[in-house]
């Protein structure tokens, strides 16, 4: 199915072959911009690209050029410059978190093994390339891919592992290891978020 300016199809996937440590990238959205000149319309393209190694490192970039391949290439180059390390807990996120950017909000909720990544195409691209396999998500507000991707990165930046929390607070947490994952995976977690905020 062709993905024109009015349609939003699934993200286009491609795998980089090279010596960049097994980095994969996903074209989340391709934007076409037209400017009217004397001889007609001149088109330029913007590409929102997410890059990751599926092992805890992920980044995003936005490249603009007059040709689609150059825009995607530039987006991937910018994304590789902005890689961030993401804390993981097995195959899911360590705890529930809400990322915000502009009017977009994205809730990331831990899930039991085998659940899969329940997310929209933009959120799924980021989480899968980061290496997560079991996450529940919910988007609120604006669903613009640019804002949603930035909101996901805002949420990922708030994640802390158990060891990091103990080190930051200077205390020892006595919670059983799986208590908060089971509680967060319950369907009521989404209801409490939507009614409370």
mmCIF file with all atom_site columns, C-alpha atoms in Angstrom:
data_model
loop_
_atom_site.group_PDB
_atom_site.id
_atom_site.type_symbol
_atom_site.label_atom_id
_atom_site.label_alt_id
_atom_site.label_comp_id
_atom_site.label_asym_id
_atom_site.label_entity_id
_atom_site.label_seq_id
_atom_site.pdbx_PDB_ins_code
_atom_site.Cartn_x
_atom_site.Cartn_y
_atom_site.Cartn_z
_atom_site.occupancy
_atom_site.B_iso_or_equiv
_atom_site.pdbx_formal_charge
_atom_site.auth_seq_id
_atom_site.auth_comp_id
_atom_site.auth_asym_id
_atom_site.auth_atom_id
_atom_site.pdbx_PDB_model_num
ATOM 1   C CA . UNK A 1 1   ? 0.000  0.000   0.000   1.00 0.00 ? 1   UNK A CA 1
ATOM 2   C CA . UNK A 1 2   ? 1.437  3.329   -1.023  1.00 0.00 ? 2   UNK A CA 1
ATOM 3   C CA . UNK A 1 3   ? 1.948  5.840   1.729   1.00 0.00 ? 3   UNK A CA 1
ATOM 4   C CA . UNK A 1 4   ? 1.169  9.321   0.433   1.00 0.00 ? 4   UNK A CA 1
ATOM 5   C CA . UNK A 1 5   ? 1.062  12.615  2.273   1.00 0.00 ? 5   UNK A CA 1
ATOM 6   C CA . UNK A 1 6   ? -2.499 11.972  3.500   1.00 0.00 ? 6   UNK A CA 1
ATOM 7   C CA . UNK A 1 7   ? -2.010 8.339   4.478   1.00 0.00 ? 7   UNK A CA 1
ATOM 8   C CA . UNK A 1 8   ? 0.031  6.937   7.295   1.00 0.00 ? 8   UNK A CA 1
ATOM 9   C CA . UNK A 1 9   ? 1.082  3.379   6.547   1.00 0.00 ? 9   UNK A CA 1
ATOM 10  C CA . UNK A 1 10  ? 3.272  1.096   8.642   1.00 0.00 ? 10  UNK A CA 1
ATOM 11  C CA . UNK A 1 11  ? 6.836  2.263   9.238   1.00 0.00 ? 11  UNK A CA 1
ATOM 12  C CA . UNK A 1 12  ? 9.305  1.234   6.558   1.00 0.00 ? 12  UNK A CA 1
ATOM 13  C CA . UNK A 1 13  ? 12.011 -0.996  7.934   1.00 0.00 ? 13  UNK A CA 1
ATOM 14  C CA . UNK A 1 14  ? 15.542 -1.462  6.753   1.00 0.00 ? 14  UNK A CA 1
ATOM 15  C CA . UNK A 1 15  ? 18.669 -2.971  8.189   1.00 0.00 ? 15  UNK A CA 1
ATOM 16  C CA . UNK A 1 16  ? 22.048 -1.318  7.882   1.00 0.00 ? 16  UNK A CA 1
ATOM 17  C CA . UNK A 1 17  ? 24.874 -3.554  6.768   1.00 0.00 ? 17  UNK A CA 1
ATOM 18  C CA . UNK A 1 18  ? 28.183 -2.254  7.978   1.00 0.00 ? 18  UNK A CA 1
ATOM 19  C CA . UNK A 1 19  ? 30.633 -2.073  10.828  1.00 0.00 ? 19  UNK A CA 1
ATOM 20  C CA . UNK A 1 20  ? 28.421 -0.031  13.167  1.00 0.00 ? 20  UNK A CA 1
ATOM 21  C CA . UNK A 1 21  ? 27.918 -2.796  15.755  1.00 0.00 ? 21  UNK A CA 1
ATOM 22  C CA . UNK A 1 22  ? 24.691 -4.328  14.435  1.00 0.00 ? 22  UNK A CA 1
ATOM 23  C CA . UNK A 1 23  ? 22.684 -1.103  14.404  1.00 0.00 ? 23  UNK A CA 1
ATOM 24  C CA . UNK A 1 24  ? 19.251 -1.323  12.823  1.00 0.00 ? 24  UNK A CA 1
ATOM 25  C CA . UNK A 1 25  ? 17.156 1.619   11.746  1.00 0.00 ? 25  UNK A CA 1
ATOM 26  C CA . UNK A 1 26  ? 13.476 2.249   11.055  1.00 0.00 ? 26  UNK A CA 1
ATOM 27  C CA . UNK A 1 27  ? 11.979 5.000   8.933   1.00 0.00 ? 27  UNK A CA 1
ATOM 28  C CA . UNK A 1 28  ? 9.085  6.087   11.152  1.00 0.00 ? 28  UNK A CA 1
ATOM 29  C CA . UNK A 1 29  ? 7.637  8.759   8.873   1.00 0.00 ? 29  UNK A CA 1
ATOM 30  C CA . UNK A 1 30  ? 8.483  10.436  5.594   1.00 0.00 ? 30  UNK A CA 1
ATOM 31  C CA . UNK A 1 31  ? 7.338  14.042  5.157   1.00 0.00 ? 31  UNK A CA 1
ATOM 32  C CA . UNK A 1 32  ? 6.969  15.780  1.791   1.00 0.00 ? 32  UNK A CA 1
ATOM 33  C CA . UNK A 1 33  ? 7.139  19.562  1.609   1.00 0.00 ? 33  UNK A CA 1
ATOM 34  C CA . UNK A 1 34  ? 6.372  21.597  -1.522  1.00 0.00 ? 34  UNK A CA 1
ATOM 35  C CA . UNK A 1 35  ? 7.388  25.152  -2.288  1.00 0.00 ? 35  UNK A CA 1
ATOM 36  C CA . UNK A 1 36  ? 5.933  27.039  -5.246  1.00 0.00 ? 36  UNK A CA 1
ATOM 37  C CA . UNK A 1 37  ? 8.511  28.549  -7.588  1.00 0.00 ? 37  UNK A CA 1
ATOM 38  C CA . UNK A 1 38  ? 8.301  30.211  -10.983 1.00 0.00 ? 38  UNK A CA 1
ATOM 39  C CA . UNK A 1 39  ? 8.409  26.949  -12.946 1.00 0.00 ? 39  UNK A CA 1
ATOM 40  C CA . UNK A 1 40  ? 6.003  24.986  -10.728 1.00 0.00 ? 40  UNK A CA 1
ATOM 41  C CA . UNK A 1 41  ? 6.440  23.200  -7.406  1.00 0.00 ? 41  UNK A CA 1
ATOM 42  C CA . UNK A 1 42  ? 9.717  22.073  -5.897  1.00 0.00 ? 42  UNK A CA 1
ATOM 43  C CA . UNK A 1 43  ? 9.581  19.185  -3.431  1.00 0.00 ? 43  UNK A CA 1
ATOM 44  C CA . UNK A 1 44  ? 11.818 18.443  -0.479  1.00 0.00 ? 44  UNK A CA 1
ATOM 45  C CA . UNK A 1 45  ? 11.606 15.543  1.957   1.00 0.00 ? 45  UNK A CA 1
ATOM 46  C CA . UNK A 1 46  ? 12.019 15.040  5.670   1.00 0.00 ? 46  UNK A CA 1
ATOM 47  C CA . UNK A 1 47  ? 12.660 11.641  7.263   1.00 0.00 ? 47  UNK A CA 1
ATOM 48  C CA . UNK A 1 48  ? 12.099 10.737  10.926  1.00 0.00 ? 48  UNK A CA 1
ATOM 49  C CA . UNK A 1 49  ? 14.452 7.822   11.613  1.00 0.00 ? 49  UNK A CA 1
ATOM 50  C CA . UNK A 1 50  ? 15.030 5.725   14.746  1.00 0.00 ? 50  UNK A CA 1
ATOM 51  C CA . UNK A 1 51  ? 18.289 3.797   15.201  1.00 0.00 ? 51  UNK A CA 1
ATOM 52  C CA . UNK A 1 52  ? 19.093 1.147   17.817  1.00 0.00 ? 52  UNK A CA 1
ATOM 53  C CA . UNK A 1 53  ? 21.110 -1.964  18.580  1.00 0.00 ? 53  UNK A CA 1
ATOM 54  C CA . UNK A 1 54  ? 18.276 -3.914  20.302  1.00 0.00 ? 54  UNK A CA 1
ATOM 55  C CA . UNK A 1 55  ? 20.514 -4.087  23.361  1.00 0.00 ? 55  UNK A CA 1
ATOM 56  C CA . UNK A 1 56  ? 19.651 -0.936  25.315  1.00 0.00 ? 56  UNK A CA 1
ATOM 57  C CA . UNK A 1 57  ? 20.939 1.821   23.007  1.00 0.00 ? 57  UNK A CA 1
ATOM 58  C CA . UNK A 1 58  ? 18.554 3.864   20.846  1.00 0.00 ? 58  UNK A CA 1
ATOM 59  C CA . UNK A 1 59  ? 18.386 7.299   19.207  1.00 0.00 ? 59  UNK A CA 1
ATOM 60  C CA . UNK A 1 60  ? 16.293 9.312   16.772  1.00 0.00 ? 60  UNK A CA 1
ATOM 61  C CA . UNK A 1 61  ? 17.068 11.847  14.062  1.00 0.00 ? 61  UNK A CA 1
ATOM 62  C CA . UNK A 1 62  ? 15.274 14.016  11.531  1.00 0.00 ? 62  UNK A CA 1
ATOM 63  C CA . UNK A 1 63  ? 16.984 14.556  8.171   1.00 0.00 ? 63  UNK A CA 1
ATOM 64  C CA . UNK A 1 64  ? 15.888 16.876  5.341   1.00 0.00 ? 64  UNK A CA 1
ATOM 65  C CA . UNK A 1 65  ? 17.023 16.767  1.715   1.00 0.00 ? 65  UNK A CA 1
ATOM 66  C CA . UNK A 1 66  ? 15.746 17.157  -1.846  1.00 0.00 ? 66  UNK A CA 1
ATOM 67  C CA . UNK A 1 67  ? 15.777 13.375  -2.416  1.00 0.00 ? 67  UNK A CA 1
ATOM 68  C CA . UNK A 1 68  ? 14.268 10.639  -0.227  1.00 0.00 ? 68  UNK A CA 1
ATOM 69  C CA . UNK A 1 69  ? 17.414 8.443   0.106   1.00 0.00 ? 69  UNK A CA 1
ATOM 70  C CA . UNK A 1 70  ? 19.519 11.432  1.177   1.00 0.00 ? 70  UNK A CA 1
ATOM 71  C CA . UNK A 1 71  ? 16.923 12.483  3.760   1.00 0.00 ? 71  UNK A CA 1
ATOM 72  C CA . UNK A 1 72  ? 16.812 8.970   5.257   1.00 0.00 ? 72  UNK A CA 1
ATOM 73  C CA . UNK A 1 73  ? 20.611 8.762   5.276   1.00 0.00 ? 73  UNK A CA 1
ATOM 74  C CA . UNK A 1 74  ? 20.922 12.103  7.071   1.00 0.00 ? 74  UNK A CA 1
ATOM 75  C CA . UNK A 1 75  ? 18.236 11.129  9.581   1.00 0.00 ? 75  UNK A CA 1
ATOM 76  C CA . UNK A 1 76  ? 20.077 7.890   10.400  1.00 0.00 ? 76  UNK A CA 1
ATOM 77  C CA . UNK A 1 77  ? 23.374 9.793   10.737  1.00 0.00 ? 77  UNK A CA 1
ATOM 78  C CA . UNK A 1 78  ? 21.838 12.293  13.176  1.00 0.00 ? 78  UNK A CA 1
ATOM 79  C CA . UNK A 1 79  ? 20.190 9.440   15.131  1.00 0.00 ? 79  UNK A CA 1
ATOM 80  C CA . UNK A 1 80  ? 23.529 7.650   15.595  1.00 0.00 ? 80  UNK A CA 1
ATOM 81  C CA . UNK A 1 81  ? 24.978 10.840  17.094  1.00 0.00 ? 81  UNK A CA 1
ATOM 82  C CA . UNK A 1 82  ? 22.187 10.986  19.687  1.00 0.00 ? 82  UNK A CA 1
ATOM 83  C CA . UNK A 1 83  ? 22.207 7.418   21.017  1.00 0.00 ? 83  UNK A CA 1
ATOM 84  C CA . UNK A 1 84  ? 21.107 7.051   24.639  1.00 0.00 ? 84  UNK A CA 1
ATOM 85  C CA . UNK A 1 85  ? 21.538 4.108   27.002  1.00 0.00 ? 85  UNK A CA 1
ATOM 86  C CA . UNK A 1 86  ? 18.212 2.783   28.297  1.00 0.00 ? 86  UNK A CA 1
ATOM 87  C CA . UNK A 1 87  ? 17.887 0.761   31.541  1.00 0.00 ? 87  UNK A CA 1
ATOM 88  C CA . UNK A 1 88  ? 16.058 -2.544  31.090  1.00 0.00 ? 88  UNK A CA 1
ATOM 89  C CA . UNK A 1 89  ? 14.616 -5.141  33.425  1.00 0.00 ? 89  UNK A CA 1
ATOM 90  C CA . UNK A 1 90  ? 14.679 -8.398  31.513  1.00 0.00 ? 90  UNK A CA 1
ATOM 91  C CA . UNK A 1 91  ? 12.533 -7.790  28.437  1.00 0.00 ? 91  UNK A CA 1
ATOM 92  C CA . UNK A 1 92  ? 10.438 -4.951  29.863  1.00 0.00 ? 92  UNK A CA 1
ATOM 93  C CA . UNK A 1 93  ? 10.755 -1.471  31.402  1.00 0.00 ? 93  UNK A CA 1
ATOM 94  C CA . UNK A 1 94  ? 11.814 -1.321  35.088  1.00 0.00 ? 94  UNK A CA 1
ATOM 95  C CA . UNK A 1 95  ? 8.699  0.590   36.206  1.00 0.00 ? 95  UNK A CA 1
ATOM 96  C CA . UNK A 1 96  ? 5.697  2.571   34.958  1.00 0.00 ? 96  UNK A CA 1
ATOM 97  C CA . UNK A 1 97  ? 6.535  6.003   33.539  1.00 0.00 ? 97  UNK A CA 1
ATOM 98  C CA . UNK A 1 98  ? 4.836  8.794   31.579  1.00 0.00 ? 98  UNK A CA 1
ATOM 99  C CA . UNK A 1 99  ? 6.846  10.707  28.972  1.00 0.00 ? 99  UNK A CA 1
ATOM 100 C CA . UNK A 1 100 ? 5.718  14.146  27.847  1.00 0.00 ? 100 UNK A CA 1
ATOM 101 C CA . UNK A 1 101 ? 6.592  16.375  24.929  1.00 0.00 ? 101 UNK A CA 1
ATOM 102 C CA . UNK A 1 102 ? 4.383  19.231  23.817  1.00 0.00 ? 102 UNK A CA 1
ATOM 103 C CA . UNK A 1 103 ? 0.797  18.012  24.002  1.00 0.00 ? 103 UNK A CA 1
ATOM 104 C CA . UNK A 1 104 ? 1.799  14.350  23.598  1.00 0.00 ? 104 UNK A CA 1
ATOM 105 C CA . UNK A 1 105 ? 1.892  11.981  26.556  1.00 0.00 ? 105 UNK A CA 1
ATOM 106 C CA . UNK A 1 106 ? 3.002  8.355   26.345  1.00 0.00 ? 106 UNK A CA 1
ATOM 107 C CA . UNK A 1 107 ? 2.585  5.901   29.222  1.00 0.00 ? 107 UNK A CA 1
ATOM 108 C CA . UNK A 1 108 ? 5.065  2.990   29.294  1.00 0.00 ? 108 UNK A CA 1
ATOM 109 C CA . UNK A 1 109 ? 3.924  0.130   31.540  1.00 0.00 ? 109 UNK A CA 1
ATOM 110 C CA . UNK A 1 110 ? 5.831  -3.090  32.414  1.00 0.00 ? 110 UNK A CA 1
ATOM 111 C CA . UNK A 1 111 ? 4.273  -6.278  31.057  1.00 0.00 ? 111 UNK A CA 1
ATOM 112 C CA . UNK A 1 112 ? 4.594  -9.991  31.767  1.00 0.00 ? 112 UNK A CA 1
ATOM 113 C CA . UNK A 1 113 ? 6.860  -12.099 29.526  1.00 0.00 ? 113 UNK A CA 1
ATOM 114 C CA . UNK A 1 114 ? 5.126  -13.089 26.286  1.00 0.00 ? 114 UNK A CA 1
ATOM 115 C CA . UNK A 1 115 ? 2.916  -10.000 26.121  1.00 0.00 ? 115 UNK A CA 1
ATOM 116 C CA . UNK A 1 116 ? 4.810  -8.357  23.256  1.00 0.00 ? 116 UNK A CA 1
ATOM 117 C CA . UNK A 1 117 ? 5.071  -4.654  22.476  1.00 0.00 ? 117 UNK A CA 1
ATOM 118 C CA . UNK A 1 118 ? 1.552  -3.233  22.484  1.00 0.00 ? 118 UNK A CA 1
ATOM 119 C CA . UNK A 1 119 ? 2.103  0.150   20.846  1.00 0.00 ? 119 UNK A CA 1
ATOM 120 C CA . UNK A 1 120 ? 1.509  2.389   17.849  1.00 0.00 ? 120 UNK A CA 1
ATOM 121 C CA . UNK A 1 121 ? 3.983  2.300   14.962  1.00 0.00 ? 121 UNK A CA 1
ATOM 122 C CA . UNK A 1 122 ? 6.117  5.238   16.173  1.00 0.00 ? 122 UNK A CA 1
ATOM 123 C CA . UNK A 1 123 ? 6.330  3.983   19.773  1.00 0.00 ? 123 UNK A CA 1
ATOM 124 C CA . UNK A 1 124 ? 6.910  0.393   18.631  1.00 0.00 ? 124 UNK A CA 1
ATOM 125 C CA . UNK A 1 125 ? 9.873  1.439   16.457  1.00 0.00 ? 125 UNK A CA 1
ATOM 126 C CA . UNK A 1 126 ? 11.624 3.080   19.430  1.00 0.00 ? 126 UNK A CA 1
ATOM 127 C CA . UNK A 1 127 ? 10.908 0.283   21.938  1.00 0.00 ? 127 UNK A CA 1
ATOM 128 C CA . UNK A 1 128 ? 11.820 -2.601  19.630  1.00 0.00 ? 128 UNK A CA 1
ATOM 129 C CA . UNK A 1 129 ? 15.095 -1.005  18.540  1.00 0.00 ? 129 UNK A CA 1
ATOM 130 C CA . UNK A 1 130 ? 15.909 -0.333  22.207  1.00 0.00 ? 130 UNK A CA 1
ATOM 131 C CA . UNK A 1 131 ? 15.507 -4.071  22.851  1.00 0.00 ? 131 UNK A CA 1
ATOM 132 C CA . UNK A 1 132 ? 12.205 -4.221  24.764  1.00 0.00 ? 132 UNK A CA 1
ATOM 133 C CA . UNK A 1 133 ? 9.983  -7.212  24.000  1.00 0.00 ? 133 UNK A CA 1
ATOM 134 C CA . UNK A 1 134 ? 7.153  -6.885  26.559  1.00 0.00 ? 134 UNK A CA 1
ATOM 135 C CA . UNK A 1 135 ? 5.695  -3.407  27.135  1.00 0.00 ? 135 UNK A CA 1
ATOM 136 C CA . UNK A 1 136 ? 2.189  -1.945  27.335  1.00 0.00 ? 136 UNK A CA 1
ATOM 137 C CA . UNK A 1 137 ? 1.809  1.640   26.091  1.00 0.00 ? 137 UNK A CA 1
ATOM 138 C CA . UNK A 1 138 ? -0.884 4.260   25.784  1.00 0.00 ? 138 UNK A CA 1
ATOM 139 C CA . UNK A 1 139 ? -0.722 7.587   23.908  1.00 0.00 ? 139 UNK A CA 1
ATOM 140 C CA . UNK A 1 140 ? -2.693 10.636  25.039  1.00 0.00 ? 140 UNK A CA 1
ATOM 141 C CA . UNK A 1 141 ? -3.043 14.003  23.337  1.00 0.00 ? 141 UNK A CA 1
ATOM 142 C CA . UNK A 1 142 ? -1.248 14.678  20.071  1.00 0.00 ? 142 UNK A CA 1
ATOM 143 C CA . UNK A 1 143 ? -0.347 11.617  18.004  1.00 0.00 ? 143 UNK A CA 1
ATOM 144 C CA . UNK A 1 144 ? 2.064  13.427  15.675  1.00 0.00 ? 144 UNK A CA 1
ATOM 145 C CA . UNK A 1 145 ? 4.966  10.979  15.107  1.00 0.00 ? 145 UNK A CA 1
ATOM 146 C CA . UNK A 1 146 ? 7.606  13.625  15.878  1.00 0.00 ? 146 UNK A CA 1
ATOM 147 C CA . UNK A 1 147 ? 6.047  14.536  19.218  1.00 0.00 ? 147 UNK A CA 1
ATOM 148 C CA . UNK A 1 148 ? 5.264  10.920  20.139  1.00 0.00 ? 148 UNK A CA 1
ATOM 149 C CA . UNK A 1 149 ? 8.858  9.791   19.499  1.00 0.00 ? 149 UNK A CA 1
ATOM 150 C CA . UNK A 1 150 ? 10.178 12.695  21.607  1.00 0.00 ? 150 UNK A CA 1
ATOM 151 C CA . UNK A 1 151 ? 7.692  11.841  24.378  1.00 0.00 ? 151 UNK A CA 1
ATOM 152 C CA . UNK A 1 152 ? 8.884  8.206   24.378  1.00 0.00 ? 152 UNK A CA 1
ATOM 153 C CA . UNK A 1 153 ? 12.495 9.378   24.732  1.00 0.00 ? 153 UNK A CA 1
ATOM 154 C CA . UNK A 1 154 ? 11.392 11.658  27.580  1.00 0.00 ? 154 UNK A CA 1
ATOM 155 C CA . UNK A 1 155 ? 9.864  8.622   29.309  1.00 0.00 ? 155 UNK A CA 1
ATOM 156 C CA . UNK A 1 156 ? 12.899 6.410   28.669  1.00 0.00 ? 156 UNK A CA 1
ATOM 157 C CA . UNK A 1 157 ? 15.094 9.120   30.214  1.00 0.00 ? 157 UNK A CA 1
ATOM 158 C CA . UNK A 1 158 ? 13.106 8.866   33.462  1.00 0.00 ? 158 UNK A CA 1
ATOM 159 C CA . UNK A 1 159 ? 13.629 5.108   33.855  1.00 0.00 ? 159 UNK A CA 1
ATOM 160 C CA . UNK A 1 160 ? 15.768 3.892   36.776  1.00 0.00 ? 160 UNK A CA 1
ATOM 161 C CA . UNK A 1 161 ? 16.783 0.361   37.715  1.00 0.00 ? 161 UNK A CA 1
ATOM 162 C CA . UNK A 1 162 ? 16.485 -0.918  41.281  1.00 0.00 ? 162 UNK A CA 1
ATOM 163 C CA . UNK A 1 163 ? 20.256 -0.602  41.781  1.00 0.00 ? 163 UNK A CA 1
ATOM 164 C CA . UNK A 1 164 ? 20.270 2.995   40.530  1.00 0.00 ? 164 UNK A CA 1
ATOM 165 C CA . UNK A 1 165 ? 17.461 3.968   42.937  1.00 0.00 ? 165 UNK A CA 1
ATOM 166 C CA . UNK A 1 166 ? 19.258 2.337   45.879  1.00 0.00 ? 166 UNK A CA 1
ATOM 167 C CA . UNK A 1 167 ? 22.484 4.112   44.984  1.00 0.00 ? 167 UNK A CA 1
ATOM 168 C CA . UNK A 1 168 ? 20.804 7.527   44.501  1.00 0.00 ? 168 UNK A CA 1
ATOM 169 C CA . UNK A 1 169 ? 18.834 7.345   47.754  1.00 0.00 ? 169 UNK A CA 1
ATOM 170 C CA . UNK A 1 170 ? 21.527 5.606   49.784  1.00 0.00 ? 170 UNK A CA 1
ATOM 171 C CA . UNK A 1 171 ? 19.047 2.997   51.055  1.00 0.00 ? 171 UNK A CA 1
ATOM 172 C CA . UNK A 1 172 ? 18.326 -0.675  50.565  1.00 0.00 ? 172 UNK A CA 1
ATOM 173 C CA . UNK A 1 173 ? 14.918 -1.497  49.036  1.00 0.00 ? 173 UNK A CA 1
ATOM 174 C CA . UNK A 1 174 ? 13.199 -4.432  50.751  1.00 0.00 ? 174 UNK A CA 1
ATOM 175 C CA . UNK A 1 175 ? 10.507 -4.942  48.116  1.00 0.00 ? 175 UNK A CA 1
ATOM 176 C CA . UNK A 1 176 ? 10.268 -8.396  46.548  1.00 0.00 ? 176 UNK A CA 1
ATOM 177 C CA . UNK A 1 177 ? 11.697 -8.282  43.019  1.00 0.00 ? 177 UNK A CA 1
ATOM 178 C CA . UNK A 1 178 ? 8.448  -8.933  41.096  1.00 0.00 ? 178 UNK A CA 1
ATOM 179 C CA . UNK A 1 179 ? 5.897  -7.011  43.181  1.00 0.00 ? 179 UNK A CA 1
ATOM 180 C CA . UNK A 1 180 ? 5.694  -3.810  41.188  1.00 0.00 ? 180 UNK A CA 1
ATOM 181 C CA . UNK A 1 181 ? 5.917  -5.524  37.785  1.00 0.00 ? 181 UNK A CA 1
ATOM 182 C CA . UNK A 1 182 ? 2.840  -7.678  38.543  1.00 0.00 ? 182 UNK A CA 1
ATOM 183 C CA . UNK A 1 183 ? 0.922  -4.697  39.891  1.00 0.00 ? 183 UNK A CA 1
ATOM 184 C CA . UNK A 1 184 ? 1.787  -2.507  36.914  1.00 0.00 ? 184 UNK A CA 1
ATOM 185 C CA . UNK A 1 185 ? 0.850  -5.185  34.394  1.00 0.00 ? 185 UNK A CA 1
ATOM 186 C CA . UNK A 1 186 ? -2.746 -5.251  35.662  1.00 0.00 ? 186 UNK A CA 1
ATOM 187 C CA . UNK A 1 187 ? -5.353 -3.630  33.380  1.00 0.00 ? 187 UNK A CA 1
ATOM 188 C CA . UNK A 1 188 ? -6.303 -1.237  36.202  1.00 0.00 ? 188 UNK A CA 1
ATOM 189 C CA . UNK A 1 189 ? -2.990 0.576   35.685  1.00 0.00 ? 189 UNK A CA 1
ATOM 190 C CA . UNK A 1 190 ? -4.262 2.163   32.467  1.00 0.00 ? 190 UNK A CA 1
ATOM 191 C CA . UNK A 1 191 ? -7.590 3.113   34.044  1.00 0.00 ? 191 UNK A CA 1
ATOM 192 C CA . UNK A 1 192 ? -5.956 4.854   37.033  1.00 0.00 ? 192 UNK A CA 1
ATOM 193 C CA . UNK A 1 193 ? -3.718 6.881   34.698  1.00 0.00 ? 193 UNK A CA 1
ATOM 194 C CA . UNK A 1 194 ? -6.527 8.050   32.433  1.00 0.00 ? 194 UNK A CA 1
ATOM 195 C CA . UNK A 1 195 ? -8.786 9.039   35.313  1.00 0.00 ? 195 UNK A CA 1
ATOM 196 C CA . UNK A 1 196 ? -6.077 10.630  37.484  1.00 0.00 ? 196 UNK A CA 1
ATOM 197 C CA . UNK A 1 197 ? -4.405 12.898  34.921  1.00 0.00 ? 197 UNK A CA 1
#
